[in-house]
Protein backbone atom coordinates (compact mmCIF):
# COMPACT_ATOMS: atom_id res chain seq x y z
CA UNK A 1 0.00 0.00 0.00
CA UNK A 2 2.83 2.38 0.83
CA UNK A 3 4.40 1.80 -2.58
CA UNK A 4 1.10 2.49 -4.34
CA UNK A 5 0.48 5.64 -2.31
CA UNK A 6 4.01 6.83 -3.05
CA UNK A 7 3.51 6.24 -6.78
CA UNK A 8 0.15 8.04 -6.67
CA UNK A 9 1.62 11.02 -4.83
CA UNK A 10 4.52 11.10 -7.28
CA UNK A 11 2.15 11.22 -10.25
CA UNK A 12 0.13 13.95 -8.58
CA UNK A 13 3.28 15.98 -7.90
CA UNK A 14 4.34 15.65 -11.54
CA UNK A 15 0.90 16.79 -12.67
CA UNK A 16 0.89 19.67 -10.18
CA UNK A 17 4.27 20.88 -11.48
CA UNK A 18 3.45 20.24 -15.16
CA UNK A 19 3.17 22.94 -17.79
CA UNK A 20 -0.33 21.66 -18.59
CA UNK A 21 -1.71 22.73 -15.20
CA UNK A 22 0.48 25.84 -15.16
CA UNK A 23 -0.97 26.97 -18.48
CA UNK A 24 -4.54 26.09 -17.49
CA UNK A 25 -4.36 28.20 -14.32
CA UNK A 26 -3.36 31.23 -16.38
CA UNK A 27 -5.80 30.82 -19.26
CA UNK A 28 -9.20 32.28 -18.40
CA UNK A 29 -10.73 31.14 -21.70
CA UNK A 30 -9.72 27.53 -21.09
CA UNK A 31 -11.06 27.63 -17.52
CA UNK A 32 -14.39 29.13 -18.63
CA UNK A 33 -14.71 26.69 -21.52
CA UNK A 34 -14.03 23.69 -19.30
CA UNK A 35 -16.51 24.92 -16.69
CA UNK A 36 -19.27 25.39 -19.29
CA UNK A 37 -18.50 22.03 -20.88
CA UNK A 38 -18.60 20.20 -17.54
CA UNK A 39 -21.90 21.89 -16.64
CA UNK A 40 -23.43 20.91 -19.98
CA UNK A 41 -22.22 17.31 -19.71
CA UNK A 42 -23.53 16.99 -16.15
CA UNK A 43 -26.86 18.51 -17.20
CA UNK A 44 -27.12 15.97 -20.02
CA UNK A 45 -26.18 13.03 -17.79
CA UNK A 46 -28.61 14.11 -15.07
CA UNK A 47 -31.43 14.86 -17.53
CA UNK A 48 -33.85 12.30 -15.99
CA UNK A 49 -33.56 14.14 -12.66
CA UNK A 50 -33.18 17.74 -13.88
CA UNK A 51 -35.72 17.79 -16.71
CA UNK A 52 -39.21 18.99 -15.71
CA UNK A 53 -40.80 16.34 -17.96
CA UNK A 54 -39.89 13.20 -19.87
CA UNK A 55 -40.16 13.88 -23.63
CA UNK A 56 -40.38 10.13 -24.26
CA UNK A 57 -43.46 9.74 -22.06
CA UNK A 58 -46.56 10.39 -24.18
CA UNK A 59 -48.67 10.81 -21.04
CA UNK A 60 -46.69 13.98 -20.17
CA UNK A 61 -47.13 15.58 -23.60
CA UNK A 62 -50.06 17.96 -24.11
CA UNK A 63 -50.60 18.71 -27.80
CA UNK A 64 -52.90 21.59 -26.83
CA UNK A 65 -49.90 23.27 -25.18
CA UNK A 66 -47.80 23.25 -28.36
CA UNK A 67 -45.76 26.28 -29.47
CA UNK A 68 -45.97 28.09 -26.16
CA UNK A 69 -43.31 30.86 -25.90
CA UNK A 70 -40.53 31.05 -23.27
CA UNK A 71 -41.25 32.61 -19.89
CA UNK A 72 -40.04 36.12 -20.83
CA UNK A 73 -42.60 36.50 -23.66
CA UNK A 74 -46.25 37.40 -23.21
CA UNK A 75 -48.55 34.41 -23.35
CA UNK A 76 -46.05 32.04 -21.75
CA UNK A 77 -46.95 29.34 -19.27
CA UNK A 78 -44.75 29.38 -16.12
CA UNK A 79 -44.76 25.59 -16.24
CA UNK A 80 -42.64 25.69 -19.42
CA UNK A 81 -39.58 27.91 -18.84
CA UNK A 82 -38.24 27.60 -22.39
CA UNK A 83 -41.63 27.14 -24.00
CA UNK A 84 -42.84 24.09 -25.90
CA UNK A 85 -42.23 22.66 -29.35
CA UNK A 86 -44.72 21.80 -32.09
CA UNK A 87 -45.60 18.51 -30.38
CA UNK A 88 -46.34 20.09 -27.00
CA UNK A 89 -43.13 18.83 -25.37
CA UNK A 90 -41.34 20.95 -22.77
CA UNK A 91 -38.44 22.49 -24.70
CA UNK A 92 -36.05 22.57 -21.73
CA UNK A 93 -36.58 18.85 -21.16
CA UNK A 94 -36.09 17.98 -24.83
CA UNK A 95 -32.89 20.04 -24.94
CA UNK A 96 -31.46 18.22 -21.91
CA UNK A 97 -32.33 14.81 -23.32
CA UNK A 98 -31.28 15.87 -26.83
CA UNK A 99 -27.91 17.14 -25.63
CA UNK A 100 -27.28 13.75 -24.03
CA UNK A 101 -28.00 12.01 -27.35
CA UNK A 102 -25.70 14.40 -29.24
CA UNK A 103 -22.88 13.89 -26.72
CA UNK A 104 -23.22 10.10 -26.84
CA UNK A 105 -23.04 10.19 -30.64
CA UNK A 106 -20.09 12.59 -30.57
CA UNK A 107 -17.98 10.64 -28.06
CA UNK A 108 -19.05 7.25 -29.42
CA UNK A 109 -18.14 8.19 -32.99
CA UNK A 110 -14.76 9.57 -31.88
CA UNK A 111 -14.04 6.40 -29.88
CA UNK A 112 -14.68 4.34 -33.04
CA UNK A 113 -12.63 6.73 -35.17
CA UNK A 114 -9.73 6.63 -32.73
CA UNK A 115 -9.75 2.83 -32.46
CA UNK A 116 -9.71 2.28 -36.23
CA UNK A 117 -7.45 5.21 -37.04
CA UNK A 118 -4.83 4.55 -34.35
CA UNK A 119 -4.54 0.86 -35.25
CA UNK A 120 -4.25 1.60 -38.97
CA UNK A 121 -1.81 4.45 -38.37
CA UNK A 122 0.42 2.30 -36.16
CA UNK A 123 0.48 -0.53 -38.67
CA UNK A 124 1.12 1.77 -41.62
CA UNK A 125 3.86 3.77 -39.95
CA UNK A 126 5.68 0.89 -38.23
CA UNK A 127 5.48 -1.84 -40.88
CA UNK A 128 5.71 0.38 -43.95
CA UNK A 129 5.96 -1.13 -47.41
CA UNK A 130 2.85 -2.70 -48.88
CA UNK A 131 0.91 -2.46 -45.64
CA UNK A 132 1.53 1.28 -45.52
CA UNK A 133 0.61 1.73 -49.18
CA UNK A 134 -2.59 -0.32 -48.85
CA UNK A 135 -3.84 1.40 -45.69
CA UNK A 136 -3.06 4.90 -46.92
CA UNK A 137 -4.76 4.28 -50.27
CA UNK A 138 -7.73 2.95 -48.33
CA UNK A 139 -7.71 6.15 -46.31
CA UNK A 140 -7.56 8.22 -49.49
CA UNK A 141 -10.59 6.36 -50.85
CA UNK A 142 -12.46 6.92 -47.61
CA UNK A 143 -11.65 10.64 -47.63
CA UNK A 144 -13.16 10.94 -51.10
CA UNK A 145 -16.56 10.08 -49.59
CA UNK A 146 -18.12 12.73 -47.37
CA UNK A 147 -19.90 11.86 -44.15
CA UNK A 148 -23.16 12.96 -45.75
CA UNK A 149 -22.70 10.60 -48.69
CA UNK A 150 -21.89 7.66 -46.42
CA UNK A 151 -24.93 8.47 -44.28
CA UNK A 152 -27.23 8.57 -47.31
CA UNK A 153 -26.03 5.21 -48.61
CA UNK A 154 -25.94 3.40 -45.26
CA UNK A 155 -29.20 4.91 -44.05
CA UNK A 156 -31.03 4.09 -47.27
CA UNK A 157 -29.78 0.49 -47.25
CA UNK A 158 -30.66 0.03 -43.59
CA UNK A 159 -34.18 1.38 -44.07
CA UNK A 160 -34.70 -0.73 -47.18
CA UNK A 161 -33.57 -3.92 -45.47
CA UNK A 162 -34.93 -3.52 -41.94
CA UNK A 163 -37.64 -0.85 -42.30
CA UNK A 164 -38.14 2.64 -40.88
CA UNK A 165 -39.31 1.46 -37.45
CA UNK A 166 -36.13 -0.53 -36.88
CA UNK A 167 -34.08 2.41 -38.14
CA UNK A 168 -35.68 4.67 -35.51
CA UNK A 169 -34.82 2.17 -32.76
CA UNK A 170 -31.14 1.98 -33.75
CA UNK A 171 -30.68 5.47 -35.22
CA UNK A 172 -28.26 6.66 -32.52
CA UNK A 173 -25.89 3.71 -32.80
CA UNK A 174 -26.16 3.77 -36.59
CA UNK A 175 -25.02 7.41 -36.57
CA UNK A 176 -22.10 6.46 -34.32
CA UNK A 177 -21.13 3.79 -36.85
CA UNK A 178 -21.56 6.09 -39.87
CA UNK A 179 -19.62 9.06 -38.47
CA UNK A 180 -16.95 6.78 -37.01
CA UNK A 181 -16.34 4.94 -40.27
CA UNK A 182 -16.37 8.17 -42.28
CA UNK A 183 -13.73 10.02 -40.25
CA UNK A 184 -11.12 7.44 -39.16
CA UNK A 185 -8.51 8.52 -41.79
CA UNK A 186 -7.96 11.74 -39.81
CA UNK A 187 -6.48 9.67 -36.97
CA UNK A 188 -4.67 7.25 -39.27
CA UNK A 189 -2.71 9.96 -41.06
CA UNK A 190 -1.83 11.81 -37.86
CA UNK A 191 -0.67 8.66 -36.04
CA UNK A 192 1.25 7.40 -39.08
CA UNK A 193 3.23 10.67 -39.28
CA UNK A 194 4.11 10.43 -35.57
CA UNK A 195 5.10 6.76 -35.84
CA UNK A 196 7.39 7.47 -38.79
CA UNK A 197 9.23 9.97 -36.59
CA UNK A 198 9.39 7.60 -33.60
CA UNK A 199 10.31 4.26 -35.15
CA UNK A 200 13.85 5.35 -36.03
CA UNK A 201 14.70 6.40 -32.46
CA UNK A 202 17.05 4.49 -30.19
CA UNK A 203 14.46 3.16 -27.75
CA UNK A 204 12.69 1.36 -30.62
CA UNK A 205 15.98 -0.17 -31.78
CA UNK A 206 16.70 -1.26 -28.21
CA UNK A 207 13.29 -2.92 -27.95
CA UNK A 208 13.92 -4.81 -31.19
CA UNK A 209 17.33 -5.98 -29.98
CA UNK A 210 15.69 -7.28 -26.80
CA UNK A 211 13.46 -9.44 -28.96
CA UNK A 212 10.16 -7.76 -28.16
CA UNK A 213 7.31 -8.44 -30.53
CA UNK A 214 6.20 -5.78 -32.97
CA UNK A 215 2.76 -5.54 -31.38
CA UNK A 216 4.26 -4.78 -27.98
CA UNK A 217 6.68 -2.24 -29.44
CA UNK A 218 3.85 -0.45 -31.24
CA UNK A 219 1.33 -0.35 -28.41
CA UNK A 220 3.57 -0.23 -25.30
CA UNK A 221 6.44 1.93 -26.53
CA UNK A 222 5.56 3.95 -29.64
CA UNK A 223 1.87 4.66 -28.98
CA UNK A 224 2.40 6.49 -25.63
CA UNK A 225 4.74 8.90 -27.42
CA UNK A 226 2.07 9.74 -30.01
CA UNK A 227 -0.74 10.53 -27.57
CA UNK A 228 -0.36 14.32 -27.70
CA UNK A 229 -1.61 14.73 -31.30
CA UNK A 230 -4.28 12.10 -30.63
CA UNK A 231 -5.67 14.13 -27.72
CA UNK A 232 -5.67 17.30 -29.80
CA UNK A 233 -7.41 15.77 -32.80
CA UNK A 234 -9.95 14.07 -30.54
CA UNK A 235 -11.25 17.39 -29.24
CA UNK A 236 -11.70 18.64 -32.80
CA UNK A 237 -13.34 15.40 -33.91
CA UNK A 238 -15.85 15.41 -31.03
CA UNK A 239 -17.05 18.84 -32.14
CA UNK A 240 -17.13 17.71 -35.78
CA UNK A 241 -19.10 14.58 -34.87
CA UNK A 242 -21.71 16.61 -32.98
CA UNK A 243 -22.04 18.99 -35.93
CA UNK A 244 -22.30 16.05 -38.34
CA UNK A 245 -25.10 14.54 -36.25
CA UNK A 246 -26.94 17.86 -36.20
CA UNK A 247 -26.54 18.29 -39.97
CA UNK A 248 -27.70 14.75 -40.71
CA UNK A 249 -30.68 15.08 -38.37
CA UNK A 250 -31.59 18.42 -39.93
CA UNK A 251 -31.61 16.78 -43.37
CA UNK A 252 -33.75 13.91 -42.12
CA UNK A 253 -30.91 11.36 -42.16
CA UNK A 254 -30.22 11.28 -38.44
CA UNK A 255 -32.27 11.07 -35.28
CA UNK A 256 -36.06 10.96 -35.70
CA UNK A 257 -38.16 13.69 -34.10
CA UNK A 258 -39.54 11.19 -31.59
CA UNK A 259 -36.00 10.78 -30.20
CA UNK A 260 -34.77 14.34 -29.64
CA UNK A 261 -31.24 15.40 -30.36
CA UNK A 262 -30.01 18.94 -30.86
CA UNK A 263 -30.12 18.44 -34.62
CA UNK A 264 -33.61 16.94 -34.71
CA UNK A 265 -34.89 19.74 -32.42
CA UNK A 266 -33.54 22.38 -34.79
CA UNK A 267 -35.17 20.59 -37.71
CA UNK A 268 -38.52 20.15 -35.95
CA UNK A 269 -38.87 23.89 -35.38
CA UNK A 270 -37.49 25.10 -38.71
CA UNK A 271 -40.92 25.04 -40.38
CA UNK A 272 -42.39 27.19 -37.61
CA UNK A 273 -39.94 30.11 -37.70
CA UNK A 274 -42.03 32.23 -40.05
CA UNK A 275 -45.16 31.57 -38.00
CA UNK A 276 -43.47 33.23 -34.99
CA UNK A 277 -42.38 30.14 -33.04
CA UNK A 278 -38.68 30.97 -33.45
CA UNK A 279 -37.64 29.59 -30.05
CA UNK A 280 -38.17 25.97 -31.14
CA UNK A 281 -35.16 26.28 -33.46
CA UNK A 282 -33.18 29.17 -32.00
CA UNK A 283 -32.74 27.92 -28.41
CA UNK A 284 -31.48 24.40 -29.36
CA UNK A 285 -29.32 26.07 -32.02
CA UNK A 286 -27.71 28.32 -29.43
CA UNK A 287 -27.07 25.34 -27.15
CA UNK A 288 -25.41 23.53 -30.06
CA UNK A 289 -23.25 26.56 -30.87
CA UNK A 290 -22.12 26.96 -27.25
CA UNK A 291 -21.35 23.23 -26.92
CA UNK A 292 -19.26 23.11 -30.11
CA UNK A 293 -17.57 26.43 -29.31
CA UNK A 294 -16.32 25.41 -25.85
CA UNK A 295 -15.04 22.09 -27.21
CA UNK A 296 -13.14 23.89 -29.98
CA UNK A 297 -11.71 26.42 -27.53
CA UNK A 298 -10.48 23.60 -25.29
CA UNK A 299 -8.99 21.91 -28.35
CA UNK A 300 -7.14 25.09 -29.36
CA UNK A 301 -5.75 25.49 -25.84
CA UNK A 302 -4.67 21.85 -25.69
CA UNK A 303 -3.02 22.10 -29.11
CA UNK A 304 -0.97 25.11 -27.98
CA UNK A 305 0.02 23.49 -24.67
CA UNK A 306 1.11 20.21 -26.27
CA UNK A 307 2.94 21.85 -29.16
CA UNK A 308 6.66 21.19 -28.53
CA UNK A 309 7.67 24.03 -30.87
CA UNK A 310 6.22 26.66 -28.57
CA UNK A 311 8.44 28.04 -25.84
CA UNK A 312 7.41 26.77 -22.41
CA UNK A 313 9.62 28.81 -20.13
CSV table of C-alpha atoms in Angstrom, one decimal:
chain,number,residue,atom,x,y,z
A,1,UNK,CA,0.0,0.0,0.0
A,2,UNK,CA,2.8,2.4,0.8
A,3,UNK,CA,4.4,1.8,-2.6
A,4,UNK,CA,1.1,2.5,-4.3
A,5,UNK,CA,0.5,5.6,-2.3
A,6,UNK,CA,4.0,6.8,-3.1
A,7,UNK,CA,3.5,6.2,-6.8
A,8,UNK,CA,0.2,8.0,-6.7
A,9,UNK,CA,1.6,11.0,-4.8
A,10,UNK,CA,4.5,11.1,-7.3
A,11,UNK,CA,2.1,11.2,-10.2
A,12,UNK,CA,0.1,14.0,-8.6
A,13,UNK,CA,3.3,16.0,-7.9
A,14,UNK,CA,4.3,15.7,-11.5
A,15,UNK,CA,0.9,16.8,-12.7
A,16,UNK,CA,0.9,19.7,-10.2
A,17,UNK,CA,4.3,20.9,-11.5
A,18,UNK,CA,3.5,20.2,-15.2
A,19,UNK,CA,3.2,22.9,-17.8
A,20,UNK,CA,-0.3,21.7,-18.6
A,21,UNK,CA,-1.7,22.7,-15.2
A,22,UNK,CA,0.5,25.8,-15.2
A,23,UNK,CA,-1.0,27.0,-18.5
A,24,UNK,CA,-4.5,26.1,-17.5
A,25,UNK,CA,-4.4,28.2,-14.3
A,26,UNK,CA,-3.4,31.2,-16.4
A,27,UNK,CA,-5.8,30.8,-19.3
A,28,UNK,CA,-9.2,32.3,-18.4
A,29,UNK,CA,-10.7,31.1,-21.7
A,30,UNK,CA,-9.7,27.5,-21.1
A,31,UNK,CA,-11.1,27.6,-17.5
A,32,UNK,CA,-14.4,29.1,-18.6
A,33,UNK,CA,-14.7,26.7,-21.5
A,34,UNK,CA,-14.0,23.7,-19.3
A,35,UNK,CA,-16.5,24.9,-16.7
A,36,UNK,CA,-19.3,25.4,-19.3
A,37,UNK,CA,-18.5,22.0,-20.9
A,38,UNK,CA,-18.6,20.2,-17.5
A,39,UNK,CA,-21.9,21.9,-16.6
A,40,UNK,CA,-23.4,20.9,-20.0
A,41,UNK,CA,-22.2,17.3,-19.7
A,42,UNK,CA,-23.5,17.0,-16.1
A,43,UNK,CA,-26.9,18.5,-17.2
A,44,UNK,CA,-27.1,16.0,-20.0
A,45,UNK,CA,-26.2,13.0,-17.8
A,46,UNK,CA,-28.6,14.1,-15.1
A,47,UNK,CA,-31.4,14.9,-17.5
A,48,UNK,CA,-33.8,12.3,-16.0
A,49,UNK,CA,-33.6,14.1,-12.7
A,50,UNK,CA,-33.2,17.7,-13.9
A,51,UNK,CA,-35.7,17.8,-16.7
A,52,UNK,CA,-39.2,19.0,-15.7
A,53,UNK,CA,-40.8,16.3,-18.0
A,54,UNK,CA,-39.9,13.2,-19.9
A,55,UNK,CA,-40.2,13.9,-23.6
A,56,UNK,CA,-40.4,10.1,-24.3
A,57,UNK,CA,-43.5,9.7,-22.1
A,58,UNK,CA,-46.6,10.4,-24.2
A,59,UNK,CA,-48.7,10.8,-21.0
A,60,UNK,CA,-46.7,14.0,-20.2
A,61,UNK,CA,-47.1,15.6,-23.6
A,62,UNK,CA,-50.1,18.0,-24.1
A,63,UNK,CA,-50.6,18.7,-27.8
A,64,UNK,CA,-52.9,21.6,-26.8
A,65,UNK,CA,-49.9,23.3,-25.2
A,66,UNK,CA,-47.8,23.2,-28.4
A,67,UNK,CA,-45.8,26.3,-29.5
A,68,UNK,CA,-46.0,28.1,-26.2
A,69,UNK,CA,-43.3,30.9,-25.9
A,70,UNK,CA,-40.5,31.0,-23.3
A,71,UNK,CA,-41.2,32.6,-19.9
A,72,UNK,CA,-40.0,36.1,-20.8
A,73,UNK,CA,-42.6,36.5,-23.7
A,74,UNK,CA,-46.2,37.4,-23.2
A,75,UNK,CA,-48.6,34.4,-23.4
A,76,UNK,CA,-46.1,32.0,-21.7
A,77,UNK,CA,-46.9,29.3,-19.3
A,78,UNK,CA,-44.7,29.4,-16.1
A,79,UNK,CA,-44.8,25.6,-16.2
A,80,UNK,CA,-42.6,25.7,-19.4
A,81,UNK,CA,-39.6,27.9,-18.8
A,82,UNK,CA,-38.2,27.6,-22.4
A,83,UNK,CA,-41.6,27.1,-24.0
A,84,UNK,CA,-42.8,24.1,-25.9
A,85,UNK,CA,-42.2,22.7,-29.4
A,86,UNK,CA,-44.7,21.8,-32.1
A,87,UNK,CA,-45.6,18.5,-30.4
A,88,UNK,CA,-46.3,20.1,-27.0
A,89,UNK,CA,-43.1,18.8,-25.4
A,90,UNK,CA,-41.3,20.9,-22.8
A,91,UNK,CA,-38.4,22.5,-24.7
A,92,UNK,CA,-36.1,22.6,-21.7
A,93,UNK,CA,-36.6,18.9,-21.2
A,94,UNK,CA,-36.1,18.0,-24.8
A,95,UNK,CA,-32.9,20.0,-24.9
A,96,UNK,CA,-31.5,18.2,-21.9
A,97,UNK,CA,-32.3,14.8,-23.3
A,98,UNK,CA,-31.3,15.9,-26.8
A,99,UNK,CA,-27.9,17.1,-25.6
A,100,UNK,CA,-27.3,13.8,-24.0
A,101,UNK,CA,-28.0,12.0,-27.3
A,102,UNK,CA,-25.7,14.4,-29.2
A,103,UNK,CA,-22.9,13.9,-26.7
A,104,UNK,CA,-23.2,10.1,-26.8
A,105,UNK,CA,-23.0,10.2,-30.6
A,106,UNK,CA,-20.1,12.6,-30.6
A,107,UNK,CA,-18.0,10.6,-28.1
A,108,UNK,CA,-19.1,7.2,-29.4
A,109,UNK,CA,-18.1,8.2,-33.0
A,110,UNK,CA,-14.8,9.6,-31.9
A,111,UNK,CA,-14.0,6.4,-29.9
A,112,UNK,CA,-14.7,4.3,-33.0
A,113,UNK,CA,-12.6,6.7,-35.2
A,114,UNK,CA,-9.7,6.6,-32.7
A,115,UNK,CA,-9.8,2.8,-32.5
A,116,UNK,CA,-9.7,2.3,-36.2
A,117,UNK,CA,-7.4,5.2,-37.0
A,118,UNK,CA,-4.8,4.6,-34.4
A,119,UNK,CA,-4.5,0.9,-35.3
A,120,UNK,CA,-4.3,1.6,-39.0
A,121,UNK,CA,-1.8,4.4,-38.4
A,122,UNK,CA,0.4,2.3,-36.2
A,123,UNK,CA,0.5,-0.5,-38.7
A,124,UNK,CA,1.1,1.8,-41.6
A,125,UNK,CA,3.9,3.8,-39.9
A,126,UNK,CA,5.7,0.9,-38.2
A,127,UNK,CA,5.5,-1.8,-40.9
A,128,UNK,CA,5.7,0.4,-44.0
A,129,UNK,CA,6.0,-1.1,-47.4
A,130,UNK,CA,2.8,-2.7,-48.9
A,131,UNK,CA,0.9,-2.5,-45.6
A,132,UNK,CA,1.5,1.3,-45.5
A,133,UNK,CA,0.6,1.7,-49.2
A,134,UNK,CA,-2.6,-0.3,-48.9
A,135,UNK,CA,-3.8,1.4,-45.7
A,136,UNK,CA,-3.1,4.9,-46.9
A,137,UNK,CA,-4.8,4.3,-50.3
A,138,UNK,CA,-7.7,3.0,-48.3
A,139,UNK,CA,-7.7,6.1,-46.3
A,140,UNK,CA,-7.6,8.2,-49.5
A,141,UNK,CA,-10.6,6.4,-50.9
A,142,UNK,CA,-12.5,6.9,-47.6
A,143,UNK,CA,-11.6,10.6,-47.6
A,144,UNK,CA,-13.2,10.9,-51.1
A,145,UNK,CA,-16.6,10.1,-49.6
A,146,UNK,CA,-18.1,12.7,-47.4
A,147,UNK,CA,-19.9,11.9,-44.1
A,148,UNK,CA,-23.2,13.0,-45.8
A,149,UNK,CA,-22.7,10.6,-48.7
A,150,UNK,CA,-21.9,7.7,-46.4
A,151,UNK,CA,-24.9,8.5,-44.3
A,152,UNK,CA,-27.2,8.6,-47.3
A,153,UNK,CA,-26.0,5.2,-48.6
A,154,UNK,CA,-25.9,3.4,-45.3
A,155,UNK,CA,-29.2,4.9,-44.1
A,156,UNK,CA,-31.0,4.1,-47.3
A,157,UNK,CA,-29.8,0.5,-47.3
A,158,UNK,CA,-30.7,0.0,-43.6
A,159,UNK,CA,-34.2,1.4,-44.1
A,160,UNK,CA,-34.7,-0.7,-47.2
A,161,UNK,CA,-33.6,-3.9,-45.5
A,162,UNK,CA,-34.9,-3.5,-41.9
A,163,UNK,CA,-37.6,-0.9,-42.3
A,164,UNK,CA,-38.1,2.6,-40.9
A,165,UNK,CA,-39.3,1.5,-37.4
A,166,UNK,CA,-36.1,-0.5,-36.9
A,167,UNK,CA,-34.1,2.4,-38.1
A,168,UNK,CA,-35.7,4.7,-35.5
A,169,UNK,CA,-34.8,2.2,-32.8
A,170,UNK,CA,-31.1,2.0,-33.7
A,171,UNK,CA,-30.7,5.5,-35.2
A,172,UNK,CA,-28.3,6.7,-32.5
A,173,UNK,CA,-25.9,3.7,-32.8
A,174,UNK,CA,-26.2,3.8,-36.6
A,175,UNK,CA,-25.0,7.4,-36.6
A,176,UNK,CA,-22.1,6.5,-34.3
A,177,UNK,CA,-21.1,3.8,-36.8
A,178,UNK,CA,-21.6,6.1,-39.9
A,179,UNK,CA,-19.6,9.1,-38.5
A,180,UNK,CA,-16.9,6.8,-37.0
A,181,UNK,CA,-16.3,4.9,-40.3
A,182,UNK,CA,-16.4,8.2,-42.3
A,183,UNK,CA,-13.7,10.0,-40.2
A,184,UNK,CA,-11.1,7.4,-39.2
A,185,UNK,CA,-8.5,8.5,-41.8
A,186,UNK,CA,-8.0,11.7,-39.8
A,187,UNK,CA,-6.5,9.7,-37.0
A,188,UNK,CA,-4.7,7.2,-39.3
A,189,UNK,CA,-2.7,10.0,-41.1
A,190,UNK,CA,-1.8,11.8,-37.9
A,191,UNK,CA,-0.7,8.7,-36.0
A,192,UNK,CA,1.3,7.4,-39.1
A,193,UNK,CA,3.2,10.7,-39.3
A,194,UNK,CA,4.1,10.4,-35.6
A,195,UNK,CA,5.1,6.8,-35.8
A,196,UNK,CA,7.4,7.5,-38.8
A,197,UNK,CA,9.2,10.0,-36.6
A,198,UNK,CA,9.4,7.6,-33.6
A,199,UNK,CA,10.3,4.3,-35.2
A,200,UNK,CA,13.9,5.4,-36.0
A,201,UNK,CA,14.7,6.4,-32.5
A,202,UNK,CA,17.0,4.5,-30.2
A,203,UNK,CA,14.5,3.2,-27.7
A,204,UNK,CA,12.7,1.4,-30.6
A,205,UNK,CA,16.0,-0.2,-31.8
A,206,UNK,CA,16.7,-1.3,-28.2
A,207,UNK,CA,13.3,-2.9,-28.0
A,208,UNK,CA,13.9,-4.8,-31.2
A,209,UNK,CA,17.3,-6.0,-30.0
A,210,UNK,CA,15.7,-7.3,-26.8
A,211,UNK,CA,13.5,-9.4,-29.0
A,212,UNK,CA,10.2,-7.8,-28.2
A,213,UNK,CA,7.3,-8.4,-30.5
A,214,UNK,CA,6.2,-5.8,-33.0
A,215,UNK,CA,2.8,-5.5,-31.4
A,216,UNK,CA,4.3,-4.8,-28.0
A,217,UNK,CA,6.7,-2.2,-29.4
A,218,UNK,CA,3.9,-0.5,-31.2
A,219,UNK,CA,1.3,-0.3,-28.4
A,220,UNK,CA,3.6,-0.2,-25.3
A,221,UNK,CA,6.4,1.9,-26.5
A,222,UNK,CA,5.6,3.9,-29.6
A,223,UNK,CA,1.9,4.7,-29.0
A,224,UNK,CA,2.4,6.5,-25.6
A,225,UNK,CA,4.7,8.9,-27.4
A,226,UNK,CA,2.1,9.7,-30.0
A,227,UNK,CA,-0.7,10.5,-27.6
A,228,UNK,CA,-0.4,14.3,-27.7
A,229,UNK,CA,-1.6,14.7,-31.3
A,230,UNK,CA,-4.3,12.1,-30.6
A,231,UNK,CA,-5.7,14.1,-27.7
A,232,UNK,CA,-5.7,17.3,-29.8
A,233,UNK,CA,-7.4,15.8,-32.8
A,234,UNK,CA,-9.9,14.1,-30.5
A,235,UNK,CA,-11.3,17.4,-29.2
A,236,UNK,CA,-11.7,18.6,-32.8
A,237,UNK,CA,-13.3,15.4,-33.9
A,238,UNK,CA,-15.8,15.4,-31.0
A,239,UNK,CA,-17.0,18.8,-32.1
A,240,UNK,CA,-17.1,17.7,-35.8
A,241,UNK,CA,-19.1,14.6,-34.9
A,242,UNK,CA,-21.7,16.6,-33.0
A,243,UNK,CA,-22.0,19.0,-35.9
A,244,UNK,CA,-22.3,16.0,-38.3
A,245,UNK,CA,-25.1,14.5,-36.2
A,246,UNK,CA,-26.9,17.9,-36.2
A,247,UNK,CA,-26.5,18.3,-40.0
A,248,UNK,CA,-27.7,14.7,-40.7
A,249,UNK,CA,-30.7,15.1,-38.4
A,250,UNK,CA,-31.6,18.4,-39.9
A,251,UNK,CA,-31.6,16.8,-43.4
A,252,UNK,CA,-33.7,13.9,-42.1
A,253,UNK,CA,-30.9,11.4,-42.2
A,254,UNK,CA,-30.2,11.3,-38.4
A,255,UNK,CA,-32.3,11.1,-35.3
A,256,UNK,CA,-36.1,11.0,-35.7
A,257,UNK,CA,-38.2,13.7,-34.1
A,258,UNK,CA,-39.5,11.2,-31.6
A,259,UNK,CA,-36.0,10.8,-30.2
A,260,UNK,CA,-34.8,14.3,-29.6
A,261,UNK,CA,-31.2,15.4,-30.4
A,262,UNK,CA,-30.0,18.9,-30.9
A,263,UNK,CA,-30.1,18.4,-34.6
A,264,UNK,CA,-33.6,16.9,-34.7
A,265,UNK,CA,-34.9,19.7,-32.4
A,266,UNK,CA,-33.5,22.4,-34.8
A,267,UNK,CA,-35.2,20.6,-37.7
A,268,UNK,CA,-38.5,20.1,-35.9
A,269,UNK,CA,-38.9,23.9,-35.4
A,270,UNK,CA,-37.5,25.1,-38.7
A,271,UNK,CA,-40.9,25.0,-40.4
A,272,UNK,CA,-42.4,27.2,-37.6
A,273,UNK,CA,-39.9,30.1,-37.7
A,274,UNK,CA,-42.0,32.2,-40.1
A,275,UNK,CA,-45.2,31.6,-38.0
A,276,UNK,CA,-43.5,33.2,-35.0
A,277,UNK,CA,-42.4,30.1,-33.0
A,278,UNK,CA,-38.7,31.0,-33.5
A,279,UNK,CA,-37.6,29.6,-30.0
A,280,UNK,CA,-38.2,26.0,-31.1
A,281,UNK,CA,-35.2,26.3,-33.5
A,282,UNK,CA,-33.2,29.2,-32.0
A,283,UNK,CA,-32.7,27.9,-28.4
A,284,UNK,CA,-31.5,24.4,-29.4
A,285,UNK,CA,-29.3,26.1,-32.0
A,286,UNK,CA,-27.7,28.3,-29.4
A,287,UNK,CA,-27.1,25.3,-27.1
A,288,UNK,CA,-25.4,23.5,-30.1
A,289,UNK,CA,-23.3,26.6,-30.9
A,290,UNK,CA,-22.1,27.0,-27.3
A,291,UNK,CA,-21.3,23.2,-26.9
A,292,UNK,CA,-19.3,23.1,-30.1
A,293,UNK,CA,-17.6,26.4,-29.3
A,294,UNK,CA,-16.3,25.4,-25.9
A,295,UNK,CA,-15.0,22.1,-27.2
A,296,UNK,CA,-13.1,23.9,-30.0
A,297,UNK,CA,-11.7,26.4,-27.5
A,298,UNK,CA,-10.5,23.6,-25.3
A,299,UNK,CA,-9.0,21.9,-28.3
A,300,UNK,CA,-7.1,25.1,-29.4
A,301,UNK,CA,-5.8,25.5,-25.8
A,302,UNK,CA,-4.7,21.8,-25.7
A,303,UNK,CA,-3.0,22.1,-29.1
A,304,UNK,CA,-1.0,25.1,-28.0
A,305,UNK,CA,0.0,23.5,-24.7
A,306,UNK,CA,1.1,20.2,-26.3
A,307,UNK,CA,2.9,21.9,-29.2
A,308,UNK,CA,6.7,21.2,-28.5
A,309,UNK,CA,7.7,24.0,-30.9
A,310,UNK,CA,6.2,26.7,-28.6
A,311,UNK,CA,8.4,28.0,-25.8
A,312,UNK,CA,7.4,26.8,-22.4
A,313,UNK,CA,9.6,28.8,-20.1
